[in-house]
């Protein structure tokens, strides 16, 4: 299995594909090309943090359908956009 590390932006809305197991889909745009991505690990946290146009770094591998399966992710500059209730 070949792993890949990419940086880019989320280029589509985040869509929930399945609830059991929880599976999320989005499109990643890099300067070279676009990738169809699936998130299964920590998908609830991804839905909470990610938004369209957000810069993101991902680490994952490709499945048989040439979709990028995300194993690890980091959404950048999200904390400053969240409001905190005290």
PDB file of N, CA and C in Angstrom:
ATOM      1  N   UNK A   1       0.841  -1.174   0.000  1.00  0.00           N
ATOM      2  CA  UNK A   1       0.000   0.000   0.000  1.00  0.00           C
ATOM      3  C   UNK A   1       0.889   1.241   0.000  1.00  0.00           C
ATOM      4  N   UNK A   2       0.677   2.121  -0.963  1.00  0.00           N
ATOM      5  CA  UNK A   2       1.456   3.347  -1.072  1.00  0.00           C
ATOM      6  C   UNK A   2       0.735   4.485  -0.367  1.00  0.00           C
ATOM      7  N   UNK A   3       1.453   5.170   0.504  1.00  0.00           N
ATOM      8  CA  UNK A   3       0.886   6.308   1.228  1.00  0.00           C
ATOM      9  C   UNK A   3       1.306   7.601   0.565  1.00  0.00           C
ATOM     10  N   UNK A   4       0.464   8.627   0.727  1.00  0.00           N
ATOM     11  CA  UNK A   4       0.715   9.918   0.104  1.00  0.00           C
ATOM     12  C   UNK A   4       0.379  11.026   1.099  1.00  0.00           C
ATOM     13  N   UNK A   5       1.123  12.102   1.041  1.00  0.00           N
ATOM     14  CA  UNK A   5       0.891  13.264   1.882  1.00  0.00           C
ATOM     15  C   UNK A   5       0.646  14.454   0.966  1.00  0.00           C
ATOM     16  N   UNK A   6      -0.452  15.185   1.196  1.00  0.00           N
ATOM     17  CA  UNK A   6      -0.834  16.292   0.325  1.00  0.00           C
ATOM     18  C   UNK A   6      -1.254  17.514   1.132  1.00  0.00           C
ATOM     19  N   UNK A   7      -1.077  18.683   0.521  1.00  0.00           N
ATOM     20  CA  UNK A   7      -1.586  19.941   1.062  1.00  0.00           C
ATOM     21  C   UNK A   7      -2.452  20.578  -0.002  1.00  0.00           C
ATOM     22  N   UNK A   8      -3.566  21.157   0.419  1.00  0.00           N
ATOM     23  CA  UNK A   8      -4.449  21.808  -0.531  1.00  0.00           C
ATOM     24  C   UNK A   8      -5.606  22.465   0.184  1.00  0.00           C
ATOM     25  N   UNK A   9      -6.693  22.661  -0.543  1.00  0.00           N
ATOM     26  CA  UNK A   9      -7.901  23.249   0.035  1.00  0.00           C
ATOM     27  C   UNK A   9      -9.093  22.340  -0.220  1.00  0.00           C
ATOM     28  N   UNK A  10     -10.074  22.432   0.658  1.00  0.00           N
ATOM     29  CA  UNK A  10     -11.317  21.673   0.488  1.00  0.00           C
ATOM     30  C   UNK A  10     -12.128  22.404  -0.568  1.00  0.00           C
ATOM     31  N   UNK A  11     -12.420  21.711  -1.657  1.00  0.00           N
ATOM     32  CA  UNK A  11     -13.004  22.347  -2.829  1.00  0.00           C
ATOM     33  C   UNK A  11     -14.491  22.044  -3.010  1.00  0.00           C
ATOM     34  N   UNK A  12     -15.103  21.351  -2.082  1.00  0.00           N
ATOM     35  CA  UNK A  12     -16.528  21.022  -2.195  1.00  0.00           C
ATOM     36  C   UNK A  12     -17.145  20.994  -0.799  1.00  0.00           C
ATOM     37  N   UNK A  13     -18.446  20.849  -0.768  1.00  0.00           N
ATOM     38  CA  UNK A  13     -19.096  20.701   0.533  1.00  0.00           C
ATOM     39  C   UNK A  13     -18.747  19.333   1.107  1.00  0.00           C
ATOM     40  N   UNK A  14     -18.763  19.240   2.424  1.00  0.00           N
ATOM     41  CA  UNK A  14     -18.479  17.974   3.094  1.00  0.00           C
ATOM     42  C   UNK A  14     -19.784  17.184   3.136  1.00  0.00           C
ATOM     43  N   UNK A  15     -19.780  15.985   2.558  1.00  0.00           N
ATOM     44  CA  UNK A  15     -21.004  15.179   2.456  1.00  0.00           C
ATOM     45  C   UNK A  15     -20.870  13.909   3.273  1.00  0.00           C
ATOM     46  N   UNK A  16     -21.908  13.582   4.030  1.00  0.00           N
ATOM     47  CA  UNK A  16     -21.957  12.319   4.762  1.00  0.00           C
ATOM     48  C   UNK A  16     -22.480  11.255   3.799  1.00  0.00           C
ATOM     49  N   UNK A  17     -21.646  10.259   3.531  1.00  0.00           N
ATOM     50  CA  UNK A  17     -21.989   9.203   2.581  1.00  0.00           C
ATOM     51  C   UNK A  17     -22.708   8.057   3.272  1.00  0.00           C
ATOM     52  N   UNK A  18     -22.277   7.726   4.498  1.00  0.00           N
ATOM     53  CA  UNK A  18     -22.835   6.588   5.221  1.00  0.00           C
ATOM     54  C   UNK A  18     -22.814   6.878   6.721  1.00  0.00           C
ATOM     55  N   UNK A  19     -23.805   6.330   7.418  1.00  0.00           N
ATOM     56  CA  UNK A  19     -23.863   6.505   8.868  1.00  0.00           C
ATOM     57  C   UNK A  19     -23.328   5.302   9.627  1.00  0.00           C
ATOM     58  N   UNK A  20     -23.359   4.114   9.033  1.00  0.00           N
ATOM     59  CA  UNK A  20     -22.804   2.928   9.692  1.00  0.00           C
ATOM     60  C   UNK A  20     -21.901   2.183   8.715  1.00  0.00           C
ATOM     61  N   UNK A  21     -20.623   2.317   8.724  1.00  0.00           N
ATOM     62  CA  UNK A  21     -19.835   3.232   9.551  1.00  0.00           C
ATOM     63  C   UNK A  21     -19.947   4.654   9.036  1.00  0.00           C
ATOM     64  N   UNK A  22     -19.645   5.617   9.892  1.00  0.00           N
ATOM     65  CA  UNK A  22     -19.725   7.027   9.530  1.00  0.00           C
ATOM     66  C   UNK A  22     -18.652   7.331   8.494  1.00  0.00           C
ATOM     67  N   UNK A  23     -19.055   7.772   7.316  1.00  0.00           N
ATOM     68  CA  UNK A  23     -18.147   7.981   6.195  1.00  0.00           C
ATOM     69  C   UNK A  23     -18.441   9.342   5.576  1.00  0.00           C
ATOM     70  N   UNK A  24     -17.391  10.136   5.378  1.00  0.00           N
ATOM     71  CA  UNK A  24     -17.528  11.498   4.879  1.00  0.00           C
ATOM     72  C   UNK A  24     -16.725  11.637   3.590  1.00  0.00           C
ATOM     73  N   UNK A  25     -17.275  12.403   2.644  1.00  0.00           N
ATOM     74  CA  UNK A  25     -16.623  12.601   1.347  1.00  0.00           C
ATOM     75  C   UNK A  25     -16.430  14.088   1.104  1.00  0.00           C
ATOM     76  N   UNK A  26     -15.287  14.426   0.466  1.00  0.00           N
ATOM     77  CA  UNK A  26     -15.043  15.798   0.028  1.00  0.00           C
ATOM     78  C   UNK A  26     -14.044  15.770  -1.123  1.00  0.00           C
ATOM     79  N   UNK A  27     -13.876  16.906  -1.789  1.00  0.00           N
ATOM     80  CA  UNK A  27     -12.926  17.018  -2.888  1.00  0.00           C
ATOM     81  C   UNK A  27     -11.783  17.919  -2.448  1.00  0.00           C
ATOM     82  N   UNK A  28     -10.552  17.423  -2.606  1.00  0.00           N
ATOM     83  CA  UNK A  28      -9.341  18.158  -2.255  1.00  0.00           C
ATOM     84  C   UNK A  28      -8.719  18.726  -3.517  1.00  0.00           C
ATOM     85  N   UNK A  29      -8.428  20.026  -3.509  1.00  0.00           N
ATOM     86  CA  UNK A  29      -7.782  20.658  -4.664  1.00  0.00           C
ATOM     87  C   UNK A  29      -6.363  21.045  -4.288  1.00  0.00           C
ATOM     88  N   UNK A  30      -5.405  20.506  -5.035  1.00  0.00           N
ATOM     89  CA  UNK A  30      -3.992  20.871  -4.891  1.00  0.00           C
ATOM     90  C   UNK A  30      -3.611  21.685  -6.131  1.00  0.00           C
ATOM     91  N   UNK A  31      -2.430  22.307  -6.149  1.00  0.00           N
ATOM     92  CA  UNK A  31      -2.027  23.037  -7.361  1.00  0.00           C
ATOM     93  C   UNK A  31      -1.937  22.148  -8.607  1.00  0.00           C
ATOM     94  N   UNK A  32      -1.664  20.857  -8.414  1.00  0.00           N
ATOM     95  CA  UNK A  32      -1.505  19.956  -9.558  1.00  0.00           C
ATOM     96  C   UNK A  32      -2.834  19.379 -10.055  1.00  0.00           C
ATOM     97  N   UNK A  33      -3.702  18.908  -9.128  1.00  0.00           N
ATOM     98  CA  UNK A  33      -4.948  18.254  -9.530  1.00  0.00           C
ATOM     99  C   UNK A  33      -5.927  18.181  -8.364  1.00  0.00           C
ATOM    100  N   UNK A  34      -7.101  17.615  -8.623  1.00  0.00           N
ATOM    101  CA  UNK A  34      -8.134  17.427  -7.595  1.00  0.00           C
ATOM    102  C   UNK A  34      -8.243  15.947  -7.247  1.00  0.00           C
ATOM    103  N   UNK A  35      -8.585  15.652  -5.994  1.00  0.00           N
ATOM    104  CA  UNK A  35      -8.723  14.282  -5.510  1.00  0.00           C
ATOM    105  C   UNK A  35     -10.075  14.111  -4.833  1.00  0.00           C
ATOM    106  N   UNK A  36     -10.727  12.975  -5.059  1.00  0.00           N
ATOM    107  CA  UNK A  36     -11.901  12.596  -4.297  1.00  0.00           C
ATOM    108  C   UNK A  36     -11.425  11.907  -3.036  1.00  0.00           C
ATOM    109  N   UNK A  37     -11.837  12.400  -1.874  1.00  0.00           N
ATOM    110  CA  UNK A  37     -11.333  11.903  -0.597  1.00  0.00           C
ATOM    111  C   UNK A  37     -12.461  11.343   0.260  1.00  0.00           C
ATOM    112  N   UNK A  38     -12.140  10.309   1.033  1.00  0.00           N
ATOM    113  CA  UNK A  38     -13.063   9.710   1.998  1.00  0.00           C
ATOM    114  C   UNK A  38     -12.409   9.716   3.371  1.00  0.00           C
ATOM    115  N   UNK A  39     -13.193  10.067   4.390  1.00  0.00           N
ATOM    116  CA  UNK A  39     -12.714  10.061   5.771  1.00  0.00           C
ATOM    117  C   UNK A  39     -13.585   9.102   6.563  1.00  0.00           C
ATOM    118  N   UNK A  40     -12.950   8.114   7.204  1.00  0.00           N
ATOM    119  CA  UNK A  40     -13.667   7.188   8.084  1.00  0.00           C
ATOM    120  C   UNK A  40     -13.166   7.326   9.512  1.00  0.00           C
ATOM    121  N   UNK A  41     -11.853   7.473   9.664  1.00  0.00           N
ATOM    122  CA  UNK A  41     -11.268   7.619  10.998  1.00  0.00           C
ATOM    123  C   UNK A  41     -11.506   9.042  11.488  1.00  0.00           C
ATOM    124  N   UNK A  42     -12.136   9.163  12.641  1.00  0.00           N
ATOM    125  CA  UNK A  42     -12.388  10.461  13.266  1.00  0.00           C
ATOM    126  C   UNK A  42     -13.241  11.368  12.378  1.00  0.00           C
ATOM    127  N   UNK A  43     -14.241  10.797  11.712  1.00  0.00           N
ATOM    128  CA  UNK A  43     -15.073  11.536  10.775  1.00  0.00           C
ATOM    129  C   UNK A  43     -15.940  12.591  11.461  1.00  0.00           C
ATOM    130  N   UNK A  44     -16.399  12.333  12.690  1.00  0.00           N
ATOM    131  CA  UNK A  44     -17.196  13.334  13.401  1.00  0.00           C
ATOM    132  C   UNK A  44     -16.390  14.603  13.624  1.00  0.00           C
ATOM    133  N   UNK A  45     -15.146  14.458  14.042  1.00  0.00           N
ATOM    134  CA  UNK A  45     -14.276  15.597  14.270  1.00  0.00           C
ATOM    135  C   UNK A  45     -14.002  16.332  12.954  1.00  0.00           C
ATOM    136  N   UNK A  46     -13.850  15.602  11.873  1.00  0.00           N
ATOM    137  CA  UNK A  46     -13.607  16.216  10.577  1.00  0.00           C
ATOM    138  C   UNK A  46     -14.797  17.080  10.163  1.00  0.00           C
ATOM    139  N   UNK A  47     -16.007  16.565  10.331  1.00  0.00           N
ATOM    140  CA  UNK A  47     -17.202  17.325   9.960  1.00  0.00           C
ATOM    141  C   UNK A  47     -17.299  18.602  10.794  1.00  0.00           C
ATOM    142  N   UNK A  48     -16.907  18.534  12.043  1.00  0.00           N
ATOM    143  CA  UNK A  48     -16.953  19.695  12.935  1.00  0.00           C
ATOM    144  C   UNK A  48     -15.922  20.758  12.526  1.00  0.00           C
ATOM    145  N   UNK A  49     -14.718  20.335  12.156  1.00  0.00           N
ATOM    146  CA  UNK A  49     -13.638  21.276  11.867  1.00  0.00           C
ATOM    147  C   UNK A  49     -13.623  21.795  10.433  1.00  0.00           C
ATOM    148  N   UNK A  50     -13.929  20.961   9.480  1.00  0.00           N
ATOM    149  CA  UNK A  50     -13.726  21.300   8.071  1.00  0.00           C
ATOM    150  C   UNK A  50     -14.866  22.135   7.520  1.00  0.00           C
ATOM    151  N   UNK A  51     -14.499  23.028   6.614  1.00  0.00           N
ATOM    152  CA  UNK A  51     -15.475  23.802   5.873  1.00  0.00           C
ATOM    153  C   UNK A  51     -14.916  24.067   4.483  1.00  0.00           C
ATOM    154  N   UNK A  52     -15.785  24.354   3.554  1.00  0.00           N
ATOM    155  CA  UNK A  52     -15.357  24.558   2.171  1.00  0.00           C
ATOM    156  C   UNK A  52     -14.386  25.739   2.087  1.00  0.00           C
ATOM    157  N   UNK A  53     -13.301  25.535   1.364  1.00  0.00           N
ATOM    158  CA  UNK A  53     -12.290  26.567   1.197  1.00  0.00           C
ATOM    159  C   UNK A  53     -11.199  26.571   2.255  1.00  0.00           C
ATOM    160  N   UNK A  54     -11.302  25.706   3.252  1.00  0.00           N
ATOM    161  CA  UNK A  54     -10.310  25.654   4.328  1.00  0.00           C
ATOM    162  C   UNK A  54      -9.043  24.969   3.841  1.00  0.00           C
ATOM    163  N   UNK A  55      -7.872  25.506   4.209  1.00  0.00           N
ATOM    164  CA  UNK A  55      -6.626  24.806   3.879  1.00  0.00           C
ATOM    165  C   UNK A  55      -6.482  23.548   4.733  1.00  0.00           C
ATOM    166  N   UNK A  56      -5.976  22.475   4.137  1.00  0.00           N
ATOM    167  CA  UNK A  56      -5.906  21.185   4.824  1.00  0.00           C
ATOM    168  C   UNK A  56      -4.651  20.428   4.389  1.00  0.00           C
ATOM    169  N   UNK A  57      -4.097  19.676   5.315  1.00  0.00           N
ATOM    170  CA  UNK A  57      -3.014  18.736   5.031  1.00  0.00           C
ATOM    171  C   UNK A  57      -3.534  17.342   5.348  1.00  0.00           C
ATOM    172  N   UNK A  58      -3.288  16.396   4.449  1.00  0.00           N
ATOM    173  CA  UNK A  58      -3.789  15.040   4.673  1.00  0.00           C
ATOM    174  C   UNK A  58      -2.689  14.018   4.407  1.00  0.00           C
ATOM    175  N   UNK A  59      -2.875  12.853   5.018  1.00  0.00           N
ATOM    176  CA  UNK A  59      -2.007  11.697   4.830  1.00  0.00           C
ATOM    177  C   UNK A  59      -2.924  10.508   4.629  1.00  0.00           C
ATOM    178  N   UNK A  60      -2.728   9.756   3.555  1.00  0.00           N
ATOM    179  CA  UNK A  60      -3.608   8.625   3.302  1.00  0.00           C
ATOM    180  C   UNK A  60      -3.113   7.740   2.181  1.00  0.00           C
ATOM    181  N   UNK A  61      -4.020   6.919   1.669  1.00  0.00           N
ATOM    182  CA  UNK A  61      -3.694   5.980   0.603  1.00  0.00           C
ATOM    183  C   UNK A  61      -4.876   5.875  -0.352  1.00  0.00           C
ATOM    184  N   UNK A  62      -4.647   5.306  -1.529  1.00  0.00           N
ATOM    185  CA  UNK A  62      -5.693   5.146  -2.540  1.00  0.00           C
ATOM    186  C   UNK A  62      -6.340   3.772  -2.437  1.00  0.00           C
ATOM    187  N   UNK A  63      -7.663   3.721  -2.688  1.00  0.00           N
ATOM    188  CA  UNK A  63      -8.356   2.437  -2.744  1.00  0.00           C
ATOM    189  C   UNK A  63      -8.456   1.968  -4.195  1.00  0.00           C
ATOM    190  N   UNK A  64      -9.188   0.894  -4.431  1.00  0.00           N
ATOM    191  CA  UNK A  64      -9.296   0.325  -5.776  1.00  0.00           C
ATOM    192  C   UNK A  64     -10.009   1.263  -6.749  1.00  0.00           C
ATOM    193  N   UNK A  65     -10.871   2.135  -6.232  1.00  0.00           N
ATOM    194  CA  UNK A  65     -11.601   3.090  -7.079  1.00  0.00           C
ATOM    195  C   UNK A  65     -10.834   4.397  -7.267  1.00  0.00           C
ATOM    196  N   UNK A  66      -9.589   4.429  -6.849  1.00  0.00           N
ATOM    197  CA  UNK A  66      -8.715   5.600  -6.952  1.00  0.00           C
ATOM    198  C   UNK A  66      -9.242   6.794  -6.156  1.00  0.00           C
ATOM    199  N   UNK A  67      -9.922   6.502  -5.039  1.00  0.00           N
ATOM    200  CA  UNK A  67     -10.316   7.533  -4.087  1.00  0.00           C
ATOM    201  C   UNK A  67      -9.250   7.582  -3.003  1.00  0.00           C
ATOM    202  N   UNK A  68      -8.971   8.760  -2.511  1.00  0.00           N
ATOM    203  CA  UNK A  68      -7.970   8.924  -1.478  1.00  0.00           C
ATOM    204  C   UNK A  68      -8.606   8.706  -0.111  1.00  0.00           C
ATOM    205  N   UNK A  69      -8.179   7.662   0.592  1.00  0.00           N
ATOM    206  CA  UNK A  69      -8.672   7.348   1.930  1.00  0.00           C
ATOM    207  C   UNK A  69      -7.783   8.092   2.924  1.00  0.00           C
ATOM    208  N   UNK A  70      -8.378   9.009   3.683  1.00  0.00           N
ATOM    209  CA  UNK A  70      -7.621   9.868   4.595  1.00  0.00           C
ATOM    210  C   UNK A  70      -7.422   9.135   5.918  1.00  0.00           C
ATOM    211  N   UNK A  71      -6.154   8.950   6.304  1.00  0.00           N
ATOM    212  CA  UNK A  71      -5.818   8.344   7.590  1.00  0.00           C
ATOM    213  C   UNK A  71      -5.596   9.408   8.661  1.00  0.00           C
ATOM    214  N   UNK A  72      -4.947  10.508   8.290  1.00  0.00           N
ATOM    215  CA  UNK A  72      -4.691  11.616   9.214  1.00  0.00           C
ATOM    216  C   UNK A  72      -4.967  12.920   8.487  1.00  0.00           C
ATOM    217  N   UNK A  73      -5.436  13.924   9.221  1.00  0.00           N
ATOM    218  CA  UNK A  73      -5.698  15.225   8.610  1.00  0.00           C
ATOM    219  C   UNK A  73      -5.424  16.334   9.616  1.00  0.00           C
ATOM    220  N   UNK A  74      -5.176  17.514   9.080  1.00  0.00           N
ATOM    221  CA  UNK A  74      -5.015  18.714   9.897  1.00  0.00           C
ATOM    222  C   UNK A  74      -5.630  19.878   9.130  1.00  0.00           C
ATOM    223  N   UNK A  75      -6.723  20.424   9.662  1.00  0.00           N
ATOM    224  CA  UNK A  75      -7.369  21.588   9.070  1.00  0.00           C
ATOM    225  C   UNK A  75      -6.725  22.821   9.686  1.00  0.00           C
ATOM    226  N   UNK A  76      -6.218  23.715   8.860  1.00  0.00           N
ATOM    227  CA  UNK A  76      -5.454  24.854   9.335  1.00  0.00           C
ATOM    228  C   UNK A  76      -6.335  26.066   9.626  1.00  0.00           C
ATOM    229  N   UNK A  77      -5.922  26.860  10.613  1.00  0.00           N
ATOM    230  CA  UNK A  77      -6.542  28.142  10.955  1.00  0.00           C
ATOM    231  C   UNK A  77      -8.040  28.049  11.230  1.00  0.00           C
ATOM    232  N   UNK A  78      -8.459  27.010  11.898  1.00  0.00           N
ATOM    233  CA  UNK A  78      -9.878  26.837  12.185  1.00  0.00           C
ATOM    234  C   UNK A  78     -10.247  27.494  13.503  1.00  0.00           C
ATOM    235  N   UNK A  79      -9.364  27.464  14.478  1.00  0.00           N
ATOM    236  CA  UNK A  79      -9.685  27.931  15.824  1.00  0.00           C
ATOM    237  C   UNK A  79     -10.092  29.396  15.835  1.00  0.00           C
ATOM    238  N   UNK A  80      -9.473  30.241  15.028  1.00  0.00           N
ATOM    239  CA  UNK A  80      -9.806  31.652  15.052  1.00  0.00           C
ATOM    240  C   UNK A  80     -11.204  31.942  14.512  1.00  0.00           C
ATOM    241  N   UNK A  81     -11.783  31.023  13.739  1.00  0.00           N
ATOM    242  CA  UNK A  81     -13.116  31.219  13.197  1.00  0.00           C
ATOM    243  C   UNK A  81     -14.227  30.707  14.110  1.00  0.00           C
ATOM    244  N   UNK A  82     -13.891  29.917  15.136  1.00  0.00           N
ATOM    245  CA  UNK A  82     -14.895  29.358  16.026  1.00  0.00           C
ATOM    246  C   UNK A  82     -15.208  30.337  17.142  1.00  0.00           C
ATOM    247  N   UNK A  83     -16.463  30.429  17.503  1.00  0.00           N
ATOM    248  CA  UNK A  83     -16.825  31.287  18.640  1.00  0.00           C
ATOM    249  C   UNK A  83     -16.903  30.426  19.900  1.00  0.00           C
ATOM    250  N   UNK A  84     -16.508  30.996  21.006  1.00  0.00           N
ATOM    251  CA  UNK A  84     -16.489  30.291  22.275  1.00  0.00           C
ATOM    252  C   UNK A  84     -17.561  30.871  23.172  1.00  0.00           C
ATOM    253  N   UNK A  85     -18.424  30.024  23.724  1.00  0.00           N
ATOM    254  CA  UNK A  85     -19.450  30.468  24.654  1.00  0.00           C
ATOM    255  C   UNK A  85     -18.910  30.294  26.054  1.00  0.00           C
ATOM    256  N   UNK A  86     -18.922  31.376  26.859  1.00  0.00           N
ATOM    257  CA  UNK A  86     -18.409  31.302  28.222  1.00  0.00           C
ATOM    258  C   UNK A  86     -19.493  31.571  29.217  1.00  0.00           C
TER     259      UNK A  86
END
